[in-house]
Tab-separated table of N, CA, C and O and ligand atoms in Angstrom:
chain	number	residue	atom	x	y	z
A	144	UNK	N	-27.023	-40.620	-93.744
A	144	UNK	CA	-26.521	-40.557	-92.689
A	144	UNK	C	-25.913	-41.806	-91.950
A	144	UNK	O	-26.362	-42.889	-92.625
A	145	UNK	N	-24.672	-42.402	-91.325
A	145	UNK	CA	-24.441	-43.405	-90.871
A	145	UNK	C	-25.469	-43.366	-89.303
A	145	UNK	O	-26.320	-42.701	-88.901
A	146	UNK	N	-25.147	-44.909	-88.841
A	146	UNK	CA	-26.139	-45.216	-88.228
A	146	UNK	C	-26.308	-44.652	-86.822
A	146	UNK	O	-26.767	-44.383	-85.643
A	147	UNK	N	-25.178	-44.042	-86.420
A	147	UNK	CA	-24.811	-43.307	-85.387
A	147	UNK	C	-25.090	-41.898	-85.593
A	147	UNK	O	-26.029	-41.398	-84.198
A	148	UNK	N	-25.278	-41.444	-86.460
A	148	UNK	CA	-25.770	-39.967	-86.799
A	148	UNK	C	-27.321	-40.143	-86.751
A	148	UNK	O	-27.956	-39.395	-86.095
A	149	UNK	N	-27.845	-41.716	-86.836
A	149	UNK	CA	-29.559	-41.660	-87.227
A	149	UNK	C	-29.818	-41.734	-85.692
A	149	UNK	O	-31.011	-40.870	-85.474
A	150	UNK	N	-29.169	-42.354	-84.817
A	150	UNK	CA	-29.230	-42.498	-83.782
A	150	UNK	C	-29.395	-40.873	-82.970
A	150	UNK	O	-30.139	-40.545	-81.854
A	151	UNK	N	-27.934	-40.300	-83.398
A	151	UNK	CA	-27.839	-39.101	-82.479
A	151	UNK	C	-29.227	-38.025	-83.114
A	151	UNK	O	-29.962	-37.164	-82.211
A	152	UNK	N	-29.674	-38.063	-84.289
A	152	UNK	CA	-30.998	-37.384	-84.830
A	152	UNK	C	-32.312	-37.669	-84.094
A	152	UNK	O	-32.808	-37.162	-83.641
A	153	UNK	N	-32.203	-39.064	-83.519
A	153	UNK	CA	-33.407	-39.293	-82.545
A	153	UNK	C	-33.222	-38.760	-81.382
A	153	UNK	O	-34.755	-38.410	-80.531
A	154	UNK	N	-32.196	-38.869	-80.852
A	154	UNK	CA	-31.553	-38.364	-79.648
A	154	UNK	C	-32.397	-36.793	-79.660
A	154	UNK	O	-33.027	-36.011	-78.759
A	155	UNK	N	-31.891	-36.088	-80.821
A	155	UNK	CA	-31.912	-34.913	-80.960
A	155	UNK	C	-33.867	-34.357	-80.921
A	155	UNK	O	-34.198	-33.381	-80.886
A	156	UNK	N	-34.545	-35.469	-81.418
A	156	UNK	CA	-35.991	-35.144	-81.426
A	156	UNK	C	-36.323	-35.224	-80.010
A	156	UNK	O	-37.601	-34.779	-79.982
A	157	UNK	N	-35.898	-35.762	-79.229
A	157	UNK	CA	-36.216	-35.568	-77.795
A	157	UNK	C	-35.964	-34.052	-76.888
A	157	UNK	O	-36.574	-33.887	-76.254
A	158	UNK	N	-35.386	-33.672	-78.003
A	158	UNK	CA	-34.907	-31.955	-76.966
A	158	UNK	C	-36.121	-31.295	-76.744
A	158	UNK	O	-36.784	-31.132	-77.895
A	159	UNK	N	-36.592	-30.640	-76.062
A	159	UNK	CA	-37.288	-29.785	-75.643
A	159	UNK	C	-36.515	-28.114	-76.069
A	159	UNK	O	-37.192	-26.964	-75.779
A	160	UNK	N	-35.823	-27.941	-76.483
A	160	UNK	CA	-34.922	-26.448	-76.857
A	160	UNK	C	-35.705	-26.102	-78.351
A	160	UNK	O	-35.914	-26.877	-79.270
A	161	UNK	N	-35.381	-24.966	-78.372
A	161	UNK	CA	-35.324	-24.290	-79.802
A	161	UNK	C	-34.887	-24.982	-80.779
A	161	UNK	O	-35.331	-25.307	-82.164
A	162	UNK	N	-33.847	-25.276	-80.550
A	162	UNK	CA	-32.621	-26.010	-81.793
A	162	UNK	C	-32.470	-27.432	-81.041
A	162	UNK	O	-32.148	-27.418	-79.914
A	163	UNK	N	-33.021	-28.240	-82.138
A	163	UNK	CA	-32.815	-30.051	-81.537
A	163	UNK	C	-31.531	-30.317	-81.996
A	163	UNK	O	-31.452	-30.539	-83.166
A	164	UNK	N	-30.166	-30.684	-80.886
A	164	UNK	CA	-29.382	-31.368	-81.518
A	164	UNK	C	-29.268	-32.684	-80.237
A	164	UNK	O	-29.679	-32.295	-79.660
A	165	UNK	N	-28.880	-33.681	-80.772
A	165	UNK	CA	-28.520	-34.835	-79.915
A	165	UNK	C	-26.879	-35.282	-80.118
A	165	UNK	O	-26.150	-35.064	-80.832
A	166	UNK	N	-26.618	-35.889	-79.564
A	166	UNK	CA	-25.336	-36.750	-79.546
A	166	UNK	C	-24.889	-37.935	-79.160
A	166	UNK	O	-25.874	-38.650	-78.444
A	167	UNK	N	-24.405	-38.672	-79.442
A	167	UNK	CA	-23.840	-40.224	-79.572
A	167	UNK	C	-22.389	-40.410	-79.380
A	167	UNK	O	-21.648	-40.121	-80.410
A	168	UNK	N	-22.253	-40.856	-78.122
A	168	UNK	CA	-20.558	-41.024	-78.304
A	168	UNK	C	-20.468	-42.426	-78.144
A	168	UNK	O	-21.148	-43.093	-77.508
A	169	UNK	N	-19.260	-42.775	-78.959
A	169	UNK	CA	-19.066	-44.183	-79.436
A	169	UNK	C	-17.776	-44.250	-79.381
A	169	UNK	O	-16.670	-43.899	-79.310
A	170	UNK	N	-17.055	-46.052	-78.886
A	170	UNK	CA	-16.072	-46.174	-78.861
A	170	UNK	C	-16.107	-47.948	-79.564
A	170	UNK	O	-16.928	-48.548	-78.907
A	171	UNK	N	-15.080	-47.738	-80.677
A	171	UNK	CA	-15.270	-49.770	-81.212
A	171	UNK	C	-16.280	-50.039	-81.870
A	171	UNK	O	-16.967	-51.175	-81.786
A	172	UNK	N	-17.014	-48.965	-82.165
A	172	UNK	CA	-18.573	-49.216	-82.327
A	172	UNK	C	-19.610	-49.619	-81.457
A	172	UNK	O	-20.595	-50.131	-81.781
A	173	UNK	N	-19.402	-49.162	-80.099
A	173	UNK	CA	-20.414	-49.340	-79.265
A	173	UNK	C	-20.688	-47.769	-78.741
A	173	UNK	O	-20.003	-47.476	-78.487
A	174	UNK	N	-22.088	-48.155	-78.453
A	174	UNK	CA	-22.462	-46.573	-78.191
A	174	UNK	C	-22.153	-46.708	-76.120
A	174	UNK	O	-22.171	-47.589	-75.724
A	175	UNK	N	-21.697	-45.363	-75.987
A	175	UNK	CA	-21.286	-45.185	-74.878
A	175	UNK	C	-22.490	-44.295	-73.568
A	175	UNK	O	-22.672	-44.537	-73.004
A	176	UNK	N	-22.456	-43.204	-74.459
A	176	UNK	CA	-23.788	-42.638	-74.235
A	176	UNK	C	-24.407	-41.601	-74.964
A	176	UNK	O	-23.920	-41.108	-75.931
A	177	UNK	N	-25.686	-41.465	-74.725
A	177	UNK	CA	-26.057	-40.551	-75.883
A	177	UNK	C	-26.854	-39.581	-74.921
A	177	UNK	O	-27.006	-39.566	-74.040
A	178	UNK	N	-27.263	-38.258	-75.553
A	178	UNK	CA	-27.871	-36.912	-75.120
A	178	UNK	C	-28.451	-36.116	-76.033
A	178	UNK	O	-28.323	-36.457	-77.315
A	179	UNK	N	-29.119	-35.257	-75.380
A	179	UNK	CA	-29.785	-34.256	-76.135
A	179	UNK	C	-29.385	-32.913	-75.668
A	179	UNK	O	-28.944	-32.990	-74.377
A	180	UNK	N	-29.279	-31.546	-76.059
A	180	UNK	CA	-29.531	-30.545	-75.783
A	180	UNK	C	-30.493	-30.106	-74.328
A	180	UNK	O	-31.488	-30.924	-74.733
A	181	UNK	N	-30.590	-29.468	-73.612
A	181	UNK	CA	-31.112	-29.510	-72.334
A	181	UNK	C	-31.274	-27.445	-72.071
A	181	UNK	O	-29.951	-27.205	-72.186
A	182	UNK	N	-32.046	-27.159	-71.569
A	182	UNK	CA	-32.420	-25.950	-71.095
A	182	UNK	C	-31.424	-25.698	-69.956
A	182	UNK	O	-31.635	-27.152	-68.523
A	183	UNK	N	-30.955	-24.915	-69.274
A	183	UNK	CA	-30.519	-25.168	-68.282
A	183	UNK	C	-31.362	-24.536	-66.957
A	183	UNK	O	-32.431	-23.504	-67.141
A	184	UNK	N	-31.247	-25.072	-65.602
A	184	UNK	CA	-33.191	-24.712	-65.002
A	184	UNK	C	-32.011	-24.623	-63.545
A	184	UNK	O	-32.968	-25.132	-62.835
A	185	UNK	N	-31.697	-23.786	-63.642
A	185	UNK	CA	-31.038	-23.275	-61.906
A	185	UNK	C	-31.650	-21.868	-61.703
A	185	UNK	O	-31.027	-20.541	-62.634
A	186	UNK	N	-32.767	-21.550	-61.385
A	186	UNK	CA	-32.891	-20.171	-60.859
A	186	UNK	C	-32.074	-19.555	-60.260
A	186	UNK	O	-31.337	-20.100	-59.114
A	187	UNK	N	-32.273	-18.251	-60.473
A	187	UNK	CA	-31.154	-17.539	-59.440
A	187	UNK	C	-30.133	-17.177	-60.602
A	187	UNK	O	-29.418	-15.540	-60.231
A	188	UNK	N	-29.601	-17.946	-61.052
A	188	UNK	CA	-28.595	-17.588	-61.872
A	188	UNK	C	-29.130	-17.177	-63.269
A	188	UNK	O	-29.726	-17.551	-64.091
A	189	UNK	N	-28.193	-16.585	-64.410
A	189	UNK	CA	-28.821	-15.373	-65.631
A	189	UNK	C	-28.556	-16.645	-66.408
A	189	UNK	O	-28.365	-16.593	-67.662
A	190	UNK	N	-28.905	-17.852	-66.378
A	190	UNK	CA	-29.101	-18.785	-67.344
A	190	UNK	C	-30.012	-19.294	-67.735
A	190	UNK	O	-30.135	-20.434	-68.870
A	191	UNK	N	-31.237	-18.902	-67.684
A	191	UNK	CA	-32.796	-19.545	-67.713
A	191	UNK	C	-33.093	-19.629	-69.394
A	191	UNK	O	-33.463	-20.623	-69.699
A	192	UNK	N	-32.391	-19.014	-69.718
A	192	UNK	CA	-32.446	-19.282	-71.536
A	192	UNK	C	-31.444	-19.734	-72.245
A	192	UNK	O	-31.230	-20.236	-73.303
A	193	UNK	N	-30.062	-20.261	-71.682
A	193	UNK	CA	-29.164	-20.739	-72.259
A	193	UNK	C	-29.470	-22.181	-72.123
A	193	UNK	O	-30.075	-22.816	-71.587
A	194	UNK	N	-28.726	-23.188	-72.701
A	194	UNK	CA	-28.640	-24.353	-73.074
A	194	UNK	C	-27.401	-24.950	-72.630
A	194	UNK	O	-26.421	-24.367	-72.666
A	195	UNK	N	-27.531	-26.451	-72.066
A	195	UNK	CA	-26.340	-27.156	-72.123
A	195	UNK	C	-26.451	-27.692	-73.525
A	195	UNK	O	-27.609	-28.477	-73.873
A	196	UNK	N	-25.121	-27.671	-74.226
A	196	UNK	CA	-25.160	-28.076	-75.432
A	196	UNK	C	-25.275	-29.883	-75.471
A	196	UNK	O	-24.997	-30.388	-74.147
A	197	UNK	N	-25.432	-30.485	-76.600
A	197	UNK	CA	-25.757	-31.847	-76.543
A	197	UNK	C	-24.353	-32.356	-75.974
A	197	UNK	O	-24.180	-33.321	-75.416
A	198	UNK	N	-23.176	-31.715	-76.658
A	198	UNK	CA	-21.933	-32.713	-76.598
A	198	UNK	C	-21.689	-32.423	-74.923
A	198	UNK	O	-21.032	-33.111	-74.347
A	199	UNK	N	-22.125	-30.959	-74.520
A	199	UNK	CA	-21.552	-30.936	-72.915
A	199	UNK	C	-22.290	-31.798	-72.261
A	199	UNK	O	-21.849	-32.806	-71.035
A	200	UNK	N	-23.566	-32.296	-72.532
A	200	UNK	CA	-24.901	-33.290	-71.797
A	200	UNK	C	-23.940	-34.521	-71.703
A	200	UNK	O	-24.055	-35.274	-70.943
A	201	UNK	N	-23.278	-34.685	-72.943
A	201	UNK	CA	-22.806	-36.336	-73.228
A	201	UNK	C	-21.420	-36.527	-72.700
A	201	UNK	O	-21.038	-37.418	-71.564
A	202	UNK	N	-20.730	-35.204	-72.566
A	202	UNK	CA	-19.225	-35.227	-71.356
A	202	UNK	C	-19.953	-35.589	-69.950
A	202	UNK	O	-19.422	-36.141	-69.279
A	203	UNK	N	-21.172	-35.008	-69.628
A	203	UNK	CA	-21.142	-34.854	-68.369
A	203	UNK	C	-21.855	-36.148	-67.370
A	203	UNK	O	-21.639	-36.905	-66.697
A	204	UNK	N	-22.552	-36.854	-68.773
A	204	UNK	CA	-22.692	-38.093	-68.429
A	204	UNK	C	-21.931	-39.393	-68.432
A	204	UNK	O	-22.353	-40.303	-67.883
A	205	UNK	N	-20.706	-38.984	-69.346
A	205	UNK	CA	-20.023	-40.025	-69.514
A	205	UNK	C	-18.944	-40.195	-68.766
A	205	UNK	O	-18.301	-39.033	-68.442
A	206	UNK	N	-18.162	-41.241	-68.387
A	206	UNK	CA	-17.302	-41.311	-67.455
A	206	UNK	C	-15.892	-41.663	-68.390
A	206	UNK	O	-15.028	-40.429	-67.940
A	207	UNK	N	-15.713	-42.249	-68.667
A	207	UNK	CA	-14.048	-42.770	-69.464
A	207	UNK	C	-14.606	-42.639	-71.407
A	207	UNK	O	-15.142	-43.790	-71.752
A	208	UNK	N	-14.385	-41.321	-71.361
A	208	UNK	CA	-14.558	-41.073	-73.209
A	208	UNK	C	-13.031	-41.102	-73.932
A	208	UNK	O	-13.040	-40.546	-75.095
A	209	UNK	N	-12.077	-41.371	-73.039
A	209	UNK	CA	-10.672	-40.882	-73.839
A	209	UNK	C	-10.906	-42.106	-74.934
A	209	UNK	O	-10.572	-43.093	-74.860
A	210	UNK	N	-10.251	-41.262	-76.088
A	210	UNK	CA	-10.303	-42.164	-77.549
A	210	UNK	C	-11.781	-42.468	-78.413
A	210	UNK	O	-11.738	-42.988	-79.348
A	211	UNK	N	-12.805	-41.938	-77.665
A	211	UNK	CA	-13.687	-41.917	-78.152
A	211	UNK	C	-14.159	-41.119	-79.448
A	211	UNK	O	-13.742	-40.335	-79.655
A	212	UNK	N	-15.367	-41.302	-79.991
A	212	UNK	CA	-15.783	-40.833	-80.833
A	212	UNK	C	-16.904	-40.162	-80.579
A	212	UNK	O	-17.867	-40.726	-80.081
A	213	UNK	N	-17.349	-38.832	-80.995
A	213	UNK	CA	-18.703	-38.191	-81.120
A	213	UNK	C	-19.274	-38.008	-82.532
A	213	UNK	O	-19.039	-37.836	-83.306
A	214	UNK	N	-20.808	-38.243	-82.107
A	214	UNK	CA	-21.514	-37.974	-83.411
A	214	UNK	C	-22.867	-37.018	-82.968
A	214	UNK	O	-23.384	-37.416	-81.903
A	215	UNK	N	-22.942	-35.915	-83.553
A	215	UNK	CA	-23.552	-34.846	-83.247
A	215	UNK	C	-24.567	-34.826	-84.348
A	215	UNK	O	-24.433	-34.405	-85.638
A	216	UNK	N	-26.032	-34.373	-84.213
A	216	UNK	CA	-26.970	-34.134	-84.961
A	216	UNK	C	-27.810	-33.400	-84.957
A	216	UNK	O	-28.462	-33.160	-83.690
A	217	UNK	N	-27.964	-32.255	-85.743
A	217	UNK	CA	-29.080	-31.752	-85.569
A	217	UNK	C	-30.362	-31.510	-86.362
A	217	UNK	O	-29.945	-32.001	-87.805
A	218	UNK	N	-31.590	-31.823	-86.153
A	218	UNK	CA	-32.482	-31.951	-87.137
A	218	UNK	C	-33.401	-30.223	-87.216
A	218	UNK	O	-33.862	-29.751	-86.282
A	219	UNK	N	-34.362	-30.455	-88.323
A	219	UNK	CA	-34.987	-29.181	-88.200
A	219	UNK	C	-36.215	-29.997	-87.904
A	219	UNK	O	-36.671	-31.112	-87.161
A	220	UNK	N	-37.769	-28.749	-87.741
A	220	UNK	CA	-38.936	-29.336	-87.362
A	220	UNK	C	-39.579	-30.487	-88.124
A	220	UNK	O	-40.204	-31.613	-87.739
A	221	UNK	N	-39.099	-30.823	-89.246
A	221	UNK	CA	-39.437	-31.529	-90.173
A	221	UNK	C	-38.662	-32.873	-90.032
A	221	UNK	O	-38.512	-33.767	-90.983
A	222	UNK	N	-37.651	-32.766	-89.293
A	222	UNK	CA	-36.768	-34.294	-88.904
A	222	UNK	C	-35.482	-34.204	-90.066
A	222	UNK	O	-34.515	-34.861	-90.057
A	223	UNK	N	-35.206	-33.037	-91.000
A	223	UNK	CA	-34.113	-33.007	-91.849
A	223	UNK	C	-32.926	-32.699	-91.233
A	223	UNK	O	-32.719	-31.884	-90.255
A	224	UNK	N	-31.437	-33.213	-91.591
A	224	UNK	CA	-30.580	-32.752	-91.132
A	224	UNK	C	-30.139	-31.570	-91.283
A	224	UNK	O	-30.275	-30.692	-92.609
A	225	UNK	N	-29.611	-30.716	-90.384
A	225	UNK	CA	-28.838	-29.503	-90.562
A	225	UNK	C	-27.700	-29.422	-89.800
A	225	UNK	O	-27.434	-30.359	-88.930
A	226	UNK	N	-26.974	-28.085	-90.423
A	226	UNK	CA	-25.725	-28.007	-89.749
A	226	UNK	C	-25.257	-28.191	-87.739
A	226	UNK	O	-26.014	-27.472	-87.108
A	227	UNK	N	-24.483	-29.089	-87.364
A	227	UNK	CA	-24.369	-29.187	-85.934
A	227	UNK	C	-22.779	-29.464	-85.977
A	227	UNK	O	-22.446	-29.957	-84.560
A	228	UNK	N	-21.822	-28.364	-86.402
A	228	UNK	CA	-20.490	-28.426	-85.929
A	228	UNK	C	-20.560	-28.082	-84.480
A	228	UNK	O	-21.125	-27.345	-84.221
A	229	UNK	N	-19.675	-28.723	-84.127
A	229	UNK	CA	-19.945	-28.329	-82.568
A	229	UNK	C	-18.601	-26.975	-82.515
A	229	UNK	O	-18.199	-26.328	-82.895
A	230	UNK	N	-19.509	-26.382	-81.586
A	230	UNK	CA	-18.891	-24.567	-81.566
A	230	UNK	C	-17.587	-24.797	-80.698
A	230	UNK	O	-16.918	-25.765	-80.420
A	231	UNK	N	-16.707	-23.273	-80.832
A	231	UNK	CA	-15.434	-23.594	-80.261
A	231	UNK	C	-15.410	-23.853	-78.692
A	231	UNK	O	-14.582	-24.723	-78.316
A	232	UNK	N	-16.354	-24.059	-77.839
A	232	UNK	CA	-16.849	-24.394	-76.398
A	232	UNK	C	-16.446	-25.729	-76.295
A	232	UNK	O	-16.063	-26.402	-75.681
A	233	UNK	N	-17.586	-26.526	-77.296
A	233	UNK	CA	-17.674	-27.941	-77.178
A	233	UNK	C	-16.745	-28.334	-77.718
A	233	UNK	O	-15.877	-29.392	-77.113
A	234	UNK	N	-16.207	-27.805	-78.843
A	234	UNK	CA	-14.804	-28.367	-79.320
A	234	UNK	C	-13.496	-28.482	-78.677
A	234	UNK	O	-12.870	-29.655	-78.147
A	235	UNK	N	-13.121	-27.567	-77.553
A	235	UNK	CA	-12.615	-27.409	-76.212
A	235	UNK	C	-12.801	-28.371	-75.687
A	235	UNK	O	-11.625	-29.240	-74.666
A	236	UNK	N	-13.953	-28.588	-74.727
A	236	UNK	CA	-14.070	-29.726	-73.923
A	236	UNK	C	-13.992	-31.381	-74.590
A	236	UNK	O	-13.750	-31.822	-73.449
A	237	UNK	N	-14.009	-31.452	-75.811
A	237	UNK	CA	-14.310	-32.587	-76.290
A	237	UNK	C	-12.510	-32.997	-76.412
A	237	UNK	O	-12.280	-34.092	-76.238
A	238	UNK	N	-11.890	-31.733	-76.579
A	238	UNK	CA	-10.389	-32.239	-76.789
A	238	UNK	C	-9.769	-32.764	-75.084
A	238	UNK	O	-8.951	-33.390	-75.167
A	239	UNK	N	-10.201	-31.599	-74.528
A	239	UNK	CA	-9.772	-32.148	-73.030
A	239	UNK	C	-10.297	-33.618	-72.797
A	239	UNK	O	-9.281	-34.048	-71.721
A	240	UNK	N	-11.386	-33.603	-72.896
A	240	UNK	CA	-11.732	-35.097	-72.113
A	240	UNK	C	-11.055	-36.463	-73.311
A	240	UNK	O	-11.367	-37.780	-73.230
A	241	UNK	N	-10.239	-35.804	-74.588
A	241	UNK	CA	-9.727	-37.012	-75.423
A	241	UNK	C	-10.723	-37.418	-76.381
A	241	UNK	O	-10.121	-38.795	-76.842
A	242	UNK	N	-11.558	-36.966	-76.553
A	242	UNK	CA	-12.426	-37.290	-77.660
A	242	UNK	C	-11.413	-36.971	-79.142
A	242	UNK	O	-11.280	-36.204	-79.454
A	243	UNK	N	-11.636	-38.192	-79.701
A	243	UNK	CA	-10.632	-37.977	-81.264
A	243	UNK	C	-11.003	-37.809	-82.339
A	243	UNK	O	-10.543	-36.922	-82.975
A	244	UNK	N	-12.290	-37.738	-82.707
A	244	UNK	CA	-12.941	-37.123	-84.109
A	244	UNK	C	-14.595	-37.058	-83.669
A	244	UNK	O	-15.225	-37.598	-82.951
A	245	UNK	N	-14.980	-35.721	-84.297
A	245	UNK	CA	-16.368	-35.532	-84.319
A	245	UNK	C	-16.857	-35.610	-85.219
A	245	UNK	O	-16.646	-35.177	-86.495
A	246	UNK	N	-18.246	-36.403	-85.887
A	246	UNK	CA	-19.054	-36.340	-87.027
A	246	UNK	C	-20.085	-35.946	-86.939
A	246	UNK	O	-20.954	-35.756	-85.685
A	247	UNK	N	-20.710	-35.305	-87.445
A	247	UNK	CA	-21.685	-34.224	-87.367
A	247	UNK	C	-22.422	-34.174	-88.640
A	247	UNK	O	-22.296	-34.073	-89.927
A	248	UNK	N	-23.852	-33.588	-88.498
A	248	UNK	CA	-24.336	-33.810	-89.523
A	248	UNK	C	-24.472	-32.079	-90.515
A	248	UNK	O	-24.192	-30.906	-89.922
A	249	UNK	N	-24.674	-31.942	-91.702
A	249	UNK	CA	-25.076	-30.838	-92.439
A	249	UNK	C	-26.262	-30.791	-93.229
A	249	UNK	O	-27.056	-31.916	-93.103
A	250	UNK	N	-26.760	-29.697	-93.903
A	250	UNK	CA	-28.140	-29.960	-94.257
A	250	UNK	C	-27.379	-31.073	-95.687
A	250	UNK	O	-28.448	-31.468	-96.604
A	251	UNK	N	-26.595	-31.426	-96.075
A	251	UNK	CA	-25.544	-31.802	-97.216
A	251	UNK	C	-25.375	-33.123	-96.856
A	251	UNK	O	-25.408	-33.895	-95.652
A	252	UNK	N	-24.069	-33.485	-97.063
A	252	UNK	CA	-23.341	-34.895	-96.241
A	252	UNK	C	-22.586	-34.549	-95.310
A	252	UNK	O	-22.198	-33.418	-94.694
A	253	UNK	N	-22.479	-35.144	-94.359
A	253	UNK	CA	-22.083	-35.430	-93.233
A	253	UNK	C	-20.687	-34.978	-92.920
A	253	UNK	O	-19.906	-34.790	-94.178
A	254	UNK	N	-20.408	-34.282	-92.063
A	254	UNK	CA	-18.902	-33.308	-91.794
A	254	UNK	C	-17.861	-34.139	-90.811
A	254	UNK	O	-18.670	-34.969	-89.774
A	255	UNK	N	-17.151	-34.120	-90.874
A	255	UNK	CA	-16.089	-34.834	-89.509
A	255	UNK	C	-15.120	-33.462	-89.298
A	255	UNK	O	-14.308	-32.897	-90.104
A	256	UNK	N	-14.542	-33.576	-88.088
A	256	UNK	CA	-13.858	-32.712	-87.158
A	256	UNK	C	-12.845	-33.984	-86.746
A	256	UNK	O	-12.903	-34.344	-85.850
A	257	UNK	N	-11.268	-33.543	-87.168
A	257	UNK	CA	-10.544	-34.532	-86.526
A	257	UNK	C	-9.422	-33.477	-85.219
A	257	UNK	O	-9.347	-32.314	-85.103
A	258	UNK	N	-9.990	-34.097	-83.938
A	258	UNK	CA	-9.715	-33.639	-82.834
A	258	UNK	C	-8.137	-33.869	-82.227
A	258	UNK	O	-7.947	-33.173	-81.049
A	259	UNK	N	-7.598	-34.677	-83.121
A	259	UNK	CA	-6.453	-34.538	-82.109
A	259	UNK	C	-5.048	-34.398	-83.099
A	259	UNK	O	-5.411	-34.323	-84.331
B	421	ZN	ZN1	-21.444	-26.401	-78.133
């Protein structure tokens, strides 16, 4: 794994969710924002068991991400990389914010998704 996927894996380890996912947004080799997935905690709406995906959390925290790259890692409880390809909803959100590329862990070699 490259160093940003490593950093994303460290973020994933901080998640309190069932699936451990972390994300790092970078531009020109510099980290803009890090995040992990989180449970939505708004009582009264029917989202108690749903999560904010790590990509959504990163986009909520970052201001200027146009032209940036996102690195997404999922790890299992043993800390081993697992498939973290962004879901269709997150892909749409990443495209809308101008993220140009997504690198993500798999159980083997990392994958890459070109978004432009
Ligand atoms: Zn997603």
